[in-house]
Coordinates of C-alpha atoms and ligand atoms in Angstrom, one line a residue:
M1 CA 0.0 -0.2 -0.2
P2 CA 1.6 3.2 -1.1
E3 CA 2.5 6.0 1.5
F4 CA 1.7 9.6 1.2
A5 CA 5.7 10.4 1.4
D6 CA 5.9 7.8 -1.7
L7 CA 3.4 9.4 -3.6
F8 CA 3.8 13.0 -3.2
G9 CA 7.6 13.3 -1.9
G10 CA 7.0 14.5 1.8
P11 CA 5.1 13.8 4.8
P12 CA 1.3 15.0 4.7
A13 CA 0.6 18.3 6.7
L14 CA -2.7 16.6 8.6
E15 CA -5.2 14.0 8.5
A16 CA -9.2 14.0 8.8
S17 CA -11.8 11.5 8.5
A18 CA -15.8 11.0 8.7
P19 CA -17.8 8.0 9.2
G20 CA -20.1 5.9 7.0
R21 CA -23.7 5.8 8.2
V22 CA -26.8 3.8 8.3
N23 CA -30.4 5.1 8.8
L24 CA -32.5 3.5 11.1
L25 CA -36.0 5.2 10.1
G26 CA -36.9 7.9 7.8
E27 CA -36.2 6.9 4.3
H28 CA -36.8 9.1 1.2
T29 CA -38.1 11.9 3.5
D30 CA -35.1 14.5 3.6
Y31 CA -35.6 15.7 0.3
N32 CA -39.1 16.0 1.4
D33 CA -38.2 18.3 4.3
G34 CA -38.9 15.6 6.8
F35 CA -37.5 13.6 9.4
V36 CA -34.7 11.2 9.9
L37 CA -32.8 9.0 12.3
P38 CA -29.4 8.0 11.1
T39 CA -26.3 6.9 13.2
A40 CA -22.5 6.7 12.3
I41 CA -20.8 3.5 11.6
P42 CA -17.5 2.5 13.0
Q43 CA -16.1 2.4 9.4
R44 CA -14.6 5.5 8.3
T45 CA -13.2 7.1 5.4
R46 CA -9.5 8.8 6.0
V47 CA -7.6 11.3 4.3
Q48 CA -4.0 12.6 4.5
L49 CA -3.4 16.1 3.0
G50 CA -0.5 18.8 2.2
R51 CA -0.4 21.8 0.0
S52 CA 0.6 21.0 -3.8
L53 CA 3.1 23.6 -4.8
D54 CA 2.8 23.1 -8.7
G55 CA -0.4 24.2 -9.3
W56 CA -2.0 20.9 -9.8
N57 CA -4.3 18.9 -7.2
R58 CA -3.4 15.2 -7.0
F59 CA -5.5 12.6 -5.3
Y60 CA -4.6 8.9 -4.6
S61 CA -7.4 6.4 -3.7
V62 CA -6.0 3.4 -2.2
H63 CA -9.4 1.5 -2.8
F64 CA -9.2 2.4 -6.8
D65 CA -5.3 1.9 -6.9
G66 CA -5.0 5.2 -8.9
L67 CA -3.3 8.6 -9.0
A68 CA -5.8 11.5 -10.6
S69 CA -4.6 15.0 -11.2
Y70 CA -7.0 18.1 -11.6
R71 CA -6.7 21.7 -12.0
A72 CA -9.3 24.0 -10.5
G73 CA -11.7 25.2 -12.7
E74 CA -11.3 22.3 -15.1
A75 CA -14.5 20.0 -15.9
V76 CA -14.9 17.8 -12.9
P77 CA -14.2 14.0 -13.7
P78 CA -16.5 11.2 -13.0
G79 CA -16.0 8.9 -10.3
Y80 CA -14.4 9.5 -6.9
V81 CA -12.3 11.9 -8.3
G82 CA -15.7 14.0 -9.0
Y83 CA -16.5 14.1 -5.3
V84 CA -13.1 15.4 -4.1
A85 CA -12.8 18.0 -7.0
G86 CA -16.3 19.0 -6.4
C87 CA -15.4 19.5 -2.8
L88 CA -12.6 21.7 -4.0
E89 CA -14.9 23.8 -6.4
M90 CA -17.5 24.3 -3.9
L91 CA -15.2 26.1 -1.7
R92 CA -13.0 27.9 -4.3
D93 CA -15.5 30.8 -4.7
N94 CA -15.9 32.0 -1.0
W95 CA -12.3 30.9 -0.1
P96 CA -9.6 32.6 -2.3
V97 CA -7.0 31.5 0.2
L98 CA -7.7 27.7 -1.0
G99 CA -4.7 26.6 -3.0
P100 CA -4.0 22.9 -4.6
V101 CA -3.6 19.9 -2.6
N102 CA -2.0 16.4 -2.5
L103 CA -4.5 14.0 -1.2
L104 CA -4.3 10.3 -0.1
I105 CA -7.7 8.3 0.4
R106 CA -8.2 5.3 2.7
S107 CA -11.8 4.1 2.8
E108 CA -13.1 1.6 5.2
V109 CA -16.8 2.4 4.2
P110 CA -18.3 -0.1 1.9
I111 CA -18.9 1.0 -1.5
G112 CA -22.1 0.7 -3.1
A113 CA -23.6 -0.8 0.0
G114 CA -25.9 2.2 0.9
L115 CA -23.8 3.2 3.8
S116 CA -22.9 6.6 2.4
S117 CA -19.1 6.2 1.3
S118 CA -19.8 9.4 -0.7
A119 CA -20.7 11.6 1.8
A120 CA -17.9 10.0 4.3
L121 CA -15.5 11.3 1.7
E122 CA -17.0 14.5 0.9
V123 CA -17.0 15.4 4.9
A124 CA -13.7 13.9 5.3
V125 CA -12.0 16.1 2.3
L126 CA -13.7 19.2 3.7
R127 CA -12.7 18.6 7.1
G128 CA -9.2 18.4 5.9
L129 CA -9.4 21.2 3.9
R130 CA -10.7 23.4 6.8
A131 CA -8.1 22.3 8.7
L132 CA -5.4 22.8 6.1
F133 CA -6.2 26.1 4.9
G134 CA -8.1 27.6 8.4
L135 CA -11.4 27.8 7.0
S136 CA -14.1 29.0 9.3
L137 CA -16.7 26.5 8.6
D138 CA -18.8 24.9 11.2
D139 CA -19.9 21.2 11.0
V140 CA -23.2 21.9 9.8
A141 CA -21.7 24.1 6.9
I142 CA -19.5 21.4 5.8
A143 CA -22.7 19.2 5.6
Q144 CA -24.2 21.3 3.4
L145 CA -21.1 22.2 1.1
A146 CA -20.9 18.4 0.9
Q147 CA -24.5 18.0 -0.4
Q148 CA -24.2 20.6 -2.8
A149 CA -21.0 18.9 -4.2
E150 CA -23.0 15.9 -4.3
I151 CA -25.7 17.4 -6.5
R152 CA -23.7 19.5 -8.6
Y153 CA -20.9 17.3 -9.4
A154 CA -22.2 13.4 -8.7
G155 CA -25.6 14.3 -10.3
V156 CA -27.5 12.8 -7.5
R157 CA -30.4 15.1 -6.4
C158 CA -29.8 14.0 -2.8
G159 CA -31.2 15.2 0.6
I160 CA -29.1 16.2 3.4
M161 CA -29.4 13.3 5.8
D162 CA -26.0 11.6 4.6
Q163 CA -23.8 14.5 4.9
M164 CA -25.2 15.7 8.1
A165 CA -24.7 12.0 9.9
A166 CA -21.2 12.0 8.5
S167 CA -20.6 15.3 9.8
L168 CA -22.7 15.3 13.1
A169 CA -23.4 11.7 14.1
D170 CA -21.5 9.2 16.2
T171 CA -21.4 5.8 16.7
G172 CA -23.1 5.7 20.1
H173 CA -26.2 7.7 19.2
M174 CA -29.2 8.3 16.8
L175 CA -29.0 11.6 15.4
F176 CA -32.8 12.6 15.3
L177 CA -32.8 15.5 12.4
D178 CA -35.7 17.7 11.0
T179 CA -34.1 18.3 7.6
R180 CA -36.1 21.4 7.2
S181 CA -35.0 23.4 10.2
L182 CA -31.6 21.1 10.7
E183 CA -32.7 21.2 14.7
R184 CA -31.1 18.1 15.9
R185 CA -31.0 16.1 18.8
L186 CA -28.7 12.8 20.0
L187 CA -30.5 9.9 21.3
P188 CA -29.4 6.6 22.6
L189 CA -30.4 3.5 20.8
P190 CA -33.7 1.8 22.4
E191 CA -32.7 0.1 25.9
G192 CA -31.5 -3.5 25.5
S193 CA -30.7 -3.4 21.9
E194 CA -27.8 -3.6 19.5
L195 CA -27.4 -2.7 15.7
I196 CA -27.2 -5.2 12.8
V197 CA -26.1 -4.5 9.3
L198 CA -26.2 -6.9 6.7
D199 CA -25.1 -6.3 3.2
S200 CA -27.5 -8.1 0.4
G201 CA -24.4 -8.7 -1.9
V202 CA -26.7 -6.8 -4.5
P203 CA -24.8 -3.7 -5.9
R204 CA -27.5 -0.7 -5.9
R205 CA -28.9 -0.8 -9.5
L206 CA -29.8 2.2 -11.4
A207 CA -29.3 4.3 -8.0
G208 CA -28.9 7.5 -9.2
S209 CA -31.7 7.5 -12.0
A210 CA -34.4 5.7 -9.9
Y211 CA -33.5 7.9 -7.0
N212 CA -33.9 11.3 -9.1
R213 CA -37.4 9.8 -10.6
R214 CA -38.3 9.3 -6.9
R215 CA -37.6 12.6 -6.1
E216 CA -39.4 14.1 -9.2
E217 CA -42.7 12.3 -8.3
C218 CA -42.8 13.9 -4.5
E219 CA -42.2 17.1 -6.3
E220 CA -45.2 16.4 -8.7
A221 CA -47.3 15.4 -5.9
S222 CA -46.4 18.6 -4.0
R223 CA -47.3 20.7 -6.6
R224 CA -50.6 19.1 -7.4
L225 CA -51.4 19.2 -3.7
G226 CA -50.3 22.8 -3.3
V227 CA -47.7 22.3 -0.9
A228 CA -44.0 23.3 -0.5
S229 CA -43.3 19.8 0.0
L230 CA -44.5 16.7 1.2
R231 CA -43.7 17.5 4.8
E232 CA -46.6 19.7 5.1
V233 CA -49.1 16.6 4.2
G234 CA -50.3 15.7 7.9
D235 CA -52.6 13.0 6.6
E236 CA -52.2 11.0 3.4
G237 CA -56.2 11.2 3.0
R238 CA -55.4 14.2 1.3
A239 CA -53.6 12.5 -1.5
G240 CA -56.7 10.6 -2.3
A241 CA -57.2 12.3 -5.6
L242 CA -53.5 11.9 -6.9
P243 CA -53.2 9.4 -9.8
E244 CA -51.0 6.5 -8.9
P245 CA -47.8 6.0 -8.5
L246 CA -48.3 9.6 -6.7
R247 CA -50.6 8.6 -4.2
R248 CA -48.5 5.6 -3.0
R249 CA -45.6 7.7 -3.0
V250 CA -47.3 10.5 -0.7
R251 CA -48.6 7.4 1.8
H252 CA -44.9 6.5 2.3
V253 CA -43.4 9.8 3.0
V254 CA -46.4 10.7 5.3
G255 CA -46.2 7.3 7.2
E256 CA -42.5 7.5 7.3
N257 CA -42.5 10.8 8.9
R258 CA -44.8 9.7 11.5
R259 CA -43.0 6.6 12.2
V260 CA -39.8 8.7 13.0
L261 CA -41.6 10.8 15.4
R262 CA -43.1 7.9 17.1
A263 CA -39.9 6.2 17.2
V264 CA -38.4 9.1 19.1
A265 CA -41.6 9.4 21.3
T266 CA -41.7 6.0 22.6
A267 CA -38.7 4.1 21.6
S268 CA -39.5 0.6 23.4
A269 CA -37.0 -1.9 21.5
E270 CA -40.4 -3.7 20.5
E271 CA -42.0 -0.7 19.5
F272 CA -38.9 0.6 17.4
G273 CA -38.6 -2.5 15.6
A274 CA -42.3 -2.7 14.6
L275 CA -41.8 0.6 13.3
M276 CA -38.9 -0.5 11.2
N277 CA -40.8 -3.6 9.9
A278 CA -43.8 -0.9 8.8
S279 CA -41.2 1.1 7.1
H280 CA -39.7 -1.7 4.9
A281 CA -43.2 -2.8 3.6
S282 CA -44.1 0.9 2.9
L283 CA -40.4 1.1 1.0
R284 CA -41.3 -1.9 -0.9
D285 CA -44.9 -1.5 -2.0
D286 CA -45.1 2.1 -1.7
F287 CA -42.4 3.9 -2.9
E288 CA -41.1 0.7 -4.7
V289 CA -37.2 0.8 -4.3
S290 CA -36.6 -2.8 -2.5
V291 CA -35.6 -5.6 -4.4
P292 CA -36.4 -9.3 -4.0
E293 CA -32.8 -10.0 -2.3
L294 CA -33.6 -7.3 0.1
D295 CA -37.2 -8.6 0.9
T296 CA -35.4 -12.2 1.6
L297 CA -32.8 -10.8 3.8
V298 CA -35.0 -8.4 5.7
G299 CA -37.7 -11.5 6.1
L300 CA -35.1 -13.9 7.5
L301 CA -34.1 -11.1 9.9
Q302 CA -37.7 -10.2 11.0
R303 CA -38.5 -14.1 11.6
H304 CA -35.5 -14.2 14.1
P305 CA -36.7 -14.5 17.4
A306 CA -34.2 -12.3 18.7
V307 CA -34.8 -9.4 16.3
Y308 CA -37.1 -6.5 17.4
G309 CA -37.3 -5.3 13.5
A310 CA -35.4 -5.0 10.1
R311 CA -35.6 -3.0 6.8
L312 CA -33.8 -1.9 3.8
T313 CA -31.6 1.3 4.6
G314 CA -30.5 3.9 2.4
A315 CA -31.8 4.8 -1.0
G316 CA -32.7 1.0 -1.6
F317 CA -32.5 -0.8 -5.2
G318 CA -30.0 -3.0 -3.7
G319 CA -27.2 -2.5 -0.8
A320 CA -27.6 -3.0 3.0
C321 CA -30.2 -3.9 5.4
V322 CA -30.5 -2.7 9.2
A323 CA -32.0 -4.7 12.0
L324 CA -32.4 -4.0 15.7
A325 CA -31.4 -7.3 17.9
R326 CA -31.5 -8.3 21.4
A327 CA -28.5 -6.6 23.2
G328 CA -25.8 -9.5 23.3
L329 CA -27.4 -11.7 20.5
G330 CA -26.4 -9.8 17.2
Q331 CA -23.6 -12.1 16.5
E332 CA -25.7 -15.2 16.5
V333 CA -28.2 -13.4 14.5
K334 CA -26.0 -12.6 12.2
T335 CA -24.5 -16.0 11.7
A336 CA -28.1 -17.7 11.7
V337 CA -29.5 -15.3 9.0
L338 CA -26.4 -15.4 6.7
T339 CA -26.3 -18.9 6.9
A340 CA -30.1 -19.4 5.6
Y341 CA -29.7 -16.5 2.8
A342 CA -26.6 -18.5 1.5
A343 CA -28.7 -21.6 1.4
Q344 CA -31.4 -19.4 -0.7
G345 CA -28.3 -18.8 -3.3
H346 CA -27.3 -15.4 -2.0
Q347 CA -23.9 -14.0 -0.6
G348 CA -24.6 -11.7 2.1
R349 CA -22.0 -10.4 4.5
A350 CA -21.8 -8.6 8.1
L351 CA -21.0 -4.9 7.8
V352 CA -21.7 -3.9 11.4
Ligands
LIG401 C1 -29.3 8.5 -0.1 C2 -29.3 9.9 -0.2 C3 -30.0 10.6 1.1 C4 -31.7 10.0 1.2 C5 -31.7 8.6 1.2 C6 -32.9 7.9 1.3 O1 -28.7 7.8 0.7 O2 -28.3 10.4 -0.4 O3 -30.0 11.9 0.9 O4 -32.4 10.4 0.6 O5 -30.8 8.2 0.1 O6 -33.6 8.1 2.7

């Protein structure tokens, strides 16, 4: 594995990092101004960086095993380079002090599993740039810049959940976030429970285009209902006059916001788990972002006696599931469920 000094001819000035996230409840609600409940996962993306003296930015990703160079103002290339260059571009207008950098990326966050490796990378890079150039940016501003970098340069019209989680969440708490006001609270996991995250082994298919399509449908439904966002629809009965699939989409968003609010108000592990199960059914039937393998894996988790509840997590279309299990029994659940999943011909793996 190459070291920073081998690549760039001297030691890094500093290091920065940010975690991936898993969302417990509140899926496809953030771009509808709604509520979300993510937590940070232990896996982090780490960057080392230092100033570059010849006008070029150079990035090396250990995962992709490649060196890329980029000059400020050039067309931002696709792939991971685009996420990093996008962050630089986001800062350039307001921070003339920013100069070119050498940057080495090491990521433990699984890529393509729905655990926000891109937000972890963006937030780690922005933290590194903040420290290197002494920029006065708080953690919310970092999240907002990271989200804009993703929208503008990666072409995914994402909400702000992932970047807020990478910037503000920790592994010991759930981050209850109102995505409209950005008001937030750190809350403990339901008593007597522990988290499980399993990868279905199915890479996310068409995640970008199908995701943007869902967002357009929600915007179309808001327009027809005369509201600024679906957050303002308190009762799905109002969506009765909408054509399908818009009616189903609204039903998911309204129900999902209600589930998050219930979860933070009561949060016995049993009730929390039941809300996760209801969320999965809604994502599968009304929002239509599940795939058969995710349904299989979630079903196996839900039927295990030590599991309170389980659901797909992240945008869907493949990727990972999250479950809440009885504290101390997580390992047993993971082994049993992955064995049963393998018996059905699928290759899953435990991520948390
Ligand atoms: C992706 C997006 C988030 C959010 C989730 C779905 O992770 O980046 O903003 O919309 O999908 O809840």
